[in-house]
């Protein structure tokens, strides 16, 4: 690939993550213009204030029925980044293959932008858009960081095994082979790496614990084989759990491969639009980036981007945090005043409280009526 190499600047390298925009060609449905305005306001403000060295779109990015429409949608989501000439990369999500434009065509369209670093490293393995990018130190002398981009595919072919597909064995073998080649070129030492992927790994459930009875309103039901329990975040995990992680039920050994090779310091995922937690499992950071858009189901005014900051003298100390729409001081044009001021959790609690109060009122009214009838009978 013939691009300017990525590199640290003044000792730092900043990556901004944009999750699940679900941007579509449609501009006619209710609030469509305001929804796009909100998304642009967030991305433009985030790029301006955070000044990233690389932007990564985490999948479920753009929907359209044909090539012409897709070019237009891509320009909409890429504009705030491209206008500043910031390099961007991306992974595809499950929904990116559910419409009229193939992933190959989408990749060509993204690559109409000079600042796009997306490519497919190996046509012989499962998925599209499996690749890695190396990052040089501030002096541009040495590759000191590696970035993996892995395609987590679509829904599983065999729905009895899992609703969502997993990263396949041939992809894991490609990762191992490439990581070992890099290690050899690097004098026998693995190159520390971060990994970006749409669907999270099942190990995310190790960041959660079963909710106690009194925590029910602050918990979420799990997904798939975890769906018979409710969960909250463990104390050592930062961020927000808005839904049960929708991971594959089958564990293909991807996380185990990271441990075996020893290069992946942290893995970052999209897919779950409400989740933005980050924690460590066996020394590897697993972090979610919730949707940065307003098209899909969202969480009040808390759509946001995640920033990762690395220091070339202390690579393993990954600094990361979410920046939500509200925190940038932005005012939403697409959300009602009510939804601008509550999270989905608060909304749910208010609805539960409303239902309980309504039930109590109804029961009280019925009891008074029965009492009156029985008094009249006497
Ligand atoms: Fe999504
Ligand atoms: Fe998804």
XYZ file of C-alpha atoms and ligand atoms in Angstrom:
380
model
C 0.000 0.000 0.000
C 1.331 3.360 -1.090
C 0.442 5.782 1.681
C 2.370 8.109 3.898
C 3.383 5.904 6.883
C 1.494 6.520 10.118
C 3.695 7.862 12.875
C 3.747 9.190 16.416
C 3.886 12.963 16.789
C 5.816 14.487 19.687
C 5.790 11.079 21.347
C 2.015 10.558 21.126
C -0.347 8.747 18.777
C -4.084 9.449 19.056
C -6.773 7.239 17.537
C -10.405 8.346 17.444
C -13.055 5.635 17.123
C -16.392 6.146 15.404
C -18.881 3.370 16.112
C -22.006 2.224 14.249
C -23.140 5.286 12.320
C -25.694 3.265 10.294
C -25.803 6.247 7.947
C -28.185 5.696 5.051
C -29.037 7.409 1.773
C -32.522 8.241 3.037
C -33.115 11.935 3.664
C -36.927 11.788 3.552
C -37.919 10.000 6.742
C -38.893 12.012 9.798
C -36.016 14.061 11.232
C -33.498 12.712 8.677
C -31.890 16.128 8.049
C -31.610 16.843 11.792
C -30.162 13.373 12.444
C -27.441 13.970 9.853
C -26.789 17.438 11.272
C -26.325 15.969 14.761
C -23.921 13.314 13.462
C -21.903 15.934 11.559
C -21.853 18.258 14.555
C -20.434 15.473 16.745
C -17.804 14.258 14.271
C -16.671 17.762 13.299
C -16.384 18.908 16.907
C -14.607 15.699 17.954
C -12.054 15.919 15.137
C -11.439 19.598 15.854
C -11.033 19.224 19.625
C -9.333 15.828 19.857
C -7.078 16.267 16.827
C -6.529 12.526 16.187
C -3.690 11.069 14.115
C -5.964 8.294 12.859
C -9.727 7.781 12.770
C -11.214 4.271 12.767
C -14.816 3.533 11.767
C -15.912 0.428 13.656
C -18.432 -1.049 11.200
C -22.162 -0.817 10.370
C -21.015 2.353 8.675
C -23.037 3.153 5.555
C -26.144 1.768 3.833
C -27.283 2.299 0.238
C -28.923 0.407 -2.589
C -26.474 1.210 -5.386
C -23.010 2.547 -6.061
C -24.094 6.150 -6.700
C -26.035 6.275 -3.427
C -23.196 4.600 -1.528
C -20.682 7.184 -2.775
C -22.964 9.896 -1.432
C -23.418 8.211 1.981
C -19.682 7.576 2.307
C -18.948 11.223 1.536
C -21.372 12.176 4.316
C -19.594 10.115 6.994
C -16.037 10.696 5.782
C -16.304 14.450 5.152
C -15.577 15.727 8.708
C -12.384 13.609 8.755
C -11.264 14.119 5.168
C -11.687 17.869 5.213
C -8.899 17.895 7.832
C -6.876 15.349 5.855
C -6.737 12.942 8.807
C -5.910 9.331 7.856
C -8.810 6.949 8.393
C -9.219 3.189 8.442
C -12.240 0.997 8.983
C -13.667 -2.434 9.538
C -16.921 -3.703 8.098
C -19.827 -4.738 10.334
C -22.598 -7.298 9.921
C -25.023 -4.713 8.483
C -22.488 -3.470 5.925
C -23.244 -6.587 3.856
C -27.020 -6.421 4.087
C -27.733 -4.106 1.148
C -27.108 -3.517 -2.533
C -23.380 -2.681 -2.659
C -20.711 -5.359 -2.203
C -17.899 -4.903 0.319
C -15.430 -4.889 -2.609
C -17.278 -1.954 -4.186
C -17.518 -0.163 -0.839
C -13.769 -0.569 -0.371
C -13.145 0.992 -3.789
C -15.435 3.910 -2.919
C -13.728 4.562 0.422
C -10.397 4.470 -1.386
C -11.446 7.376 -3.592
C -10.212 9.374 -0.592
C -6.435 9.803 -0.421
C -6.557 9.659 3.374
C -8.170 6.186 3.388
C -5.917 3.364 4.656
C -8.404 0.504 4.198
C -7.373 -2.558 2.193
C -7.736 -6.324 2.121
C -4.478 -8.117 2.908
C -5.387 -11.647 1.830
C -8.158 -12.601 -0.614
C -7.881 -16.263 0.352
C -9.185 -15.946 3.920
C -12.701 -15.454 5.295
C -14.092 -11.927 5.406
C -13.080 -8.726 3.675
C -10.949 -5.979 5.133
C -8.565 -8.065 7.226
C -5.308 -6.074 7.347
C -2.751 -4.391 9.548
C -1.078 -0.994 9.636
C 2.279 -0.227 11.214
C 2.995 3.002 13.063
C 6.471 4.503 13.277
C 8.022 6.354 16.192
C 8.212 10.172 16.211
C 11.542 10.134 14.373
C 10.008 7.860 11.688
C 12.909 5.443 12.195
C 11.220 2.297 13.465
C 7.844 0.556 13.448
C 6.860 0.514 17.117
C 3.116 -0.150 17.003
C 0.915 -2.430 14.927
C -2.812 -1.974 14.311
C -4.958 -4.985 13.402
C -8.246 -4.615 11.545
C -10.276 -7.821 11.531
C -13.557 -8.572 9.777
C -15.973 -10.228 12.236
C -18.311 -11.286 9.385
C -22.106 -11.387 9.488
C -24.670 -13.608 11.184
C -23.649 -17.251 11.596
C -24.588 -19.697 8.857
C -25.512 -22.261 11.481
C -27.966 -20.434 13.719
C -28.053 -23.339 16.145
C -24.447 -22.601 17.077
C -24.698 -18.837 17.333
C -26.749 -15.889 16.075
C -23.616 -13.888 15.143
C -20.732 -15.314 13.167
C -17.254 -15.409 14.653
C -13.728 -14.701 13.433
C -12.873 -17.870 11.533
C -9.944 -20.217 12.018
C -8.260 -19.139 8.737
C -8.427 -15.485 9.850
C -6.844 -16.405 13.184
C -4.125 -18.360 11.356
C -3.493 -15.327 9.095
C -3.200 -13.119 12.208
C -0.715 -15.506 13.848
C 1.381 -15.942 10.710
C 1.552 -12.176 10.063
C 2.318 -11.374 13.710
C 5.170 -13.906 13.736
C 6.600 -12.502 10.484
C 6.568 -9.034 12.047
C 8.219 -10.431 15.163
C 11.021 -11.946 13.100
C 11.614 -8.657 11.265
C 11.640 -6.913 14.643
C 14.604 -8.888 15.985
C 12.509 -11.571 17.681
C 10.301 -9.216 19.721
C 6.588 -8.907 19.009
C 5.397 -5.476 17.949
C 2.852 -4.217 20.513
C -0.559 -3.981 18.887
C -4.110 -2.727 19.161
C -6.941 -4.485 17.379
C -10.147 -3.097 15.876
C -13.161 -5.231 15.047
C -16.913 -4.791 14.750
C -18.389 -7.684 16.779
C -16.839 -8.138 20.231
C -15.263 -11.348 21.503
C -17.176 -13.586 24.001
C -14.553 -12.772 26.671
C -16.380 -9.454 27.203
C -18.676 -11.362 29.551
C -15.679 -11.696 31.884
C -15.979 -7.944 32.461
C -19.522 -8.447 33.793
C -21.014 -10.115 36.854
C -24.499 -11.387 37.559
C -26.781 -8.676 38.975
C -28.094 -9.040 42.511
C -31.878 -8.852 42.953
C -31.777 -5.252 44.176
C -29.636 -4.273 41.157
C -32.179 -5.488 38.594
C -33.142 -1.992 37.384
C -29.484 -1.161 36.811
C -28.738 -4.383 34.957
C -29.147 -5.746 31.438
C -30.087 -9.220 30.225
C -27.285 -11.097 28.500
C -27.387 -12.173 24.851
C -27.595 -15.685 23.397
C -26.363 -18.309 25.813
C -25.994 -15.608 28.482
C -29.641 -14.499 28.118
C -30.959 -16.278 31.209
C -29.137 -13.874 33.544
C -28.935 -10.130 34.143
C -25.575 -8.422 34.315
C -23.810 -5.335 35.627
C -20.208 -4.216 35.125
C -17.604 -5.498 37.560
C -16.197 -2.764 39.807
C -12.859 -2.741 37.977
C -14.534 -1.861 34.650
C -15.057 1.757 33.583
C -17.894 3.086 31.470
C -21.486 2.210 30.711
C -23.272 -1.070 30.105
C -26.479 -0.364 28.198
C -27.163 -3.821 26.735
C -25.929 -7.398 26.928
C -22.864 -7.723 24.663
C -24.067 -9.319 21.397
C -21.061 -11.596 20.931
C -20.877 -14.937 19.101
C -21.960 -17.860 21.293
C -19.187 -19.966 19.809
C -15.687 -19.098 20.964
C -13.383 -19.558 17.960
C -10.197 -19.036 19.987
C -9.388 -15.523 18.790
C -8.715 -14.166 22.272
C -6.618 -17.247 23.110
C -4.538 -16.568 19.960
C -3.846 -13.000 21.140
C -2.589 -14.407 24.442
C -0.484 -17.023 22.665
C 1.231 -14.484 20.393
C 1.416 -11.817 23.103
C 1.215 -8.710 20.930
C -2.361 -7.451 21.422
C -2.499 -4.929 24.285
C -6.069 -3.887 23.650
C -9.038 -4.666 21.395
C -11.758 -2.166 20.497
C -15.243 -3.009 19.262
C -18.491 -1.495 18.000
C -21.759 -3.377 17.279
C -23.408 -2.762 20.671
C -24.704 0.768 20.282
C -25.256 1.498 23.958
C -22.067 0.084 25.463
C -18.969 2.122 26.131
C -17.155 0.220 28.865
C -13.471 -0.667 29.030
C -11.685 -3.176 31.240
C -8.965 -5.816 31.310
C -9.244 -9.589 30.819
C -5.979 -11.481 31.386
C -4.023 -8.262 30.857
C -5.678 -7.360 27.530
C -7.936 -4.296 27.396
C -11.370 -4.969 25.893
C -13.225 -1.743 25.120
C -16.522 -0.816 23.512
C -17.271 2.318 21.546
C -20.959 3.101 21.400
C -22.641 4.579 18.337
C -21.481 8.002 17.225
C -24.661 8.430 15.214
C -28.322 9.241 15.709
C -29.761 6.898 13.043
C -29.707 3.685 15.088
C -31.147 3.085 18.520
C -29.202 5.310 20.820
C -28.829 6.438 24.378
C -30.262 9.886 24.873
C -27.668 12.497 24.005
C -24.767 10.182 24.790
C -23.741 9.172 21.277
C -20.003 9.679 21.230
C -16.509 8.837 20.087
C -13.706 7.048 21.913
C -10.193 8.462 21.996
C -7.123 6.275 22.529
C -3.860 8.018 23.341
C -0.564 6.139 23.282
C 2.826 7.335 24.473
C 5.798 5.955 22.542
C 7.857 5.714 25.739
C 5.164 3.788 27.621
C 3.085 1.985 24.998
C 1.393 -0.442 27.340
C -0.199 2.362 29.338
C -3.249 2.781 27.071
C -5.136 5.973 27.848
C -8.713 5.902 26.590
C -12.018 7.612 27.272
C -15.341 8.343 25.640
C -16.390 11.831 24.591
C -20.164 12.123 24.411
C -22.195 14.545 22.294
C -23.364 16.404 25.407
C -19.846 16.778 26.780
C -18.853 18.780 23.707
C -21.582 21.262 24.653
C -23.608 20.407 21.544
C -27.392 20.744 21.340
C -29.270 18.022 19.485
C -31.647 18.950 16.704
C -33.052 15.458 16.220
C -33.829 14.385 19.796
C -36.794 15.614 21.832
C -35.969 17.829 24.850
C -36.873 14.842 27.065
C -34.441 12.427 25.359
C -31.732 15.072 25.399
C -31.802 15.026 29.173
C -32.095 11.360 30.103
C -30.127 8.233 29.376
C -31.941 5.134 28.125
C -31.582 3.676 31.652
C -33.225 6.704 33.287
C -35.968 6.609 30.648
C -36.588 2.934 31.392
C -36.719 3.568 35.162
C -39.160 6.451 34.675
C -41.373 4.225 32.528
C -41.239 1.436 35.138
C -42.041 3.957 37.897
C -44.891 5.343 35.757
C -46.292 1.847 35.222
C -46.022 1.029 38.937
C -47.711 4.333 39.916
C -50.379 3.754 37.264
C -50.998 0.239 38.591
C -51.143 1.474 42.213
C -53.591 4.232 41.171
C -55.737 1.746 39.243
C -55.750 -0.750 42.120
C -56.613 2.023 44.623
C -59.462 3.308 42.406
C -60.794 -0.243 41.995
C -60.569 -0.873 45.759
C -62.472 2.368 46.514
C -65.145 1.399 43.950
C -65.509 -2.117 45.425
C -65.693 -0.594 48.899
C -68.468 1.786 47.774
C -70.397 -1.069 46.136
C -70.113 -3.268 49.237
C -71.181 -0.341 51.477
C -74.178 0.280 49.181
C -75.085 -3.420 49.451
C -75.199 -3.115 53.230
Fe -24.789 -1.578 14.500
Fe -23.469 -4.732 14.132
